[in-house]
Short mmCIF file of C-alpha atoms in Angstrom, two decimals:
data_model
loop_
_atom_site.label_atom_id
_atom_site.label_comp_id
_atom_site.label_asym_id
_atom_site.label_seq_id
_atom_site.Cartn_x
_atom_site.Cartn_y
_atom_site.Cartn_z
CA UNK A 1166 9.00 -69.13 19.46
CA UNK A 1167 7.42 -68.48 22.82
CA UNK A 1168 5.94 -71.48 24.59
CA UNK A 1169 4.41 -69.51 27.49
CA UNK A 1170 0.67 -69.38 28.02
CA UNK A 1171 -0.52 -66.83 27.23
CA UNK A 1172 2.24 -66.28 24.68
CA UNK A 1173 4.61 -63.35 25.05
CA UNK A 1174 4.09 -60.41 22.70
CA UNK A 1175 6.02 -60.56 19.42
CA UNK A 1176 9.17 -58.45 18.98
CA UNK A 1177 7.27 -56.05 16.68
CA UNK A 1178 4.30 -55.62 19.05
CA UNK A 1179 3.93 -52.29 20.87
CA UNK A 1180 4.19 -54.10 24.25
CA UNK A 1181 7.19 -56.27 23.30
CA UNK A 1182 9.02 -55.21 26.49
CA UNK A 1183 6.56 -57.23 28.56
CA UNK A 1184 7.90 -60.58 27.27
CA UNK A 1185 9.52 -62.86 29.86
CA UNK A 1186 13.23 -62.74 30.61
CA UNK A 1187 15.24 -65.64 29.20
CA UNK A 1188 18.71 -64.46 30.25
CA UNK A 1189 19.75 -61.61 32.49
CA UNK A 1190 23.29 -60.24 32.68
CA UNK A 1191 23.17 -57.07 34.80
CA UNK A 1192 26.94 -57.12 35.17
CA UNK A 1193 27.15 -56.66 31.39
CA UNK A 1194 24.12 -54.36 31.18
CA UNK A 1195 21.77 -56.45 29.04
CA UNK A 1196 18.94 -58.98 29.18
CA UNK A 1197 17.32 -61.24 26.58
CA UNK A 1198 13.56 -61.51 26.34
CA UNK A 1199 11.58 -64.55 25.19
CA UNK A 1200 10.69 -62.81 21.92
CA UNK A 1201 14.35 -62.29 20.97
CA UNK A 1202 14.59 -58.63 21.99
CA UNK A 1203 17.78 -57.64 23.82
CA UNK A 1204 17.18 -54.84 26.31
CA UNK A 1205 20.05 -52.77 27.69
CA UNK A 1206 20.50 -51.12 31.08
CA UNK A 1207 20.24 -47.67 29.46
CA UNK A 1208 16.77 -48.75 28.16
CA UNK A 1209 17.92 -49.08 24.55
CA UNK A 1210 16.89 -52.21 22.66
CA UNK A 1211 18.09 -54.46 19.87
CA UNK A 1212 15.29 -56.20 17.95
CA UNK A 1213 15.74 -59.67 16.45
CA UNK A 1214 15.77 -58.27 12.91
CA UNK A 1215 18.74 -56.03 13.76
CA UNK A 1216 16.85 -52.78 14.21
CA UNK A 1217 17.96 -50.59 17.10
CA UNK A 1218 15.58 -48.81 19.43
CA UNK A 1219 17.67 -46.05 21.04
CA UNK A 1220 17.37 -45.22 24.71
CA UNK A 1221 15.06 -42.26 25.25
CA UNK A 1222 16.93 -39.08 26.00
CA UNK A 1223 15.66 -36.26 28.14
CA UNK A 1224 15.13 -33.02 26.26
CA UNK A 1225 17.40 -30.23 27.46
CA UNK A 1226 15.74 -27.41 29.34
CA UNK A 1227 15.36 -24.53 26.82
CA UNK A 1228 15.90 -21.87 29.52
#
């Protein structure tokens, strides 16, 4: 539970990435947010309920 004021957005909120950092491990490529979301250096995410948010991939050029 977030104790910040104003509170950080919940893990299921659209703006959940704006929660405060709790732990940062750039050497390992991940950081933990206050709302329990783990964000990875490739911009993928792991939500507290175990769901995975894959890193966005660029669409290949059709030409």
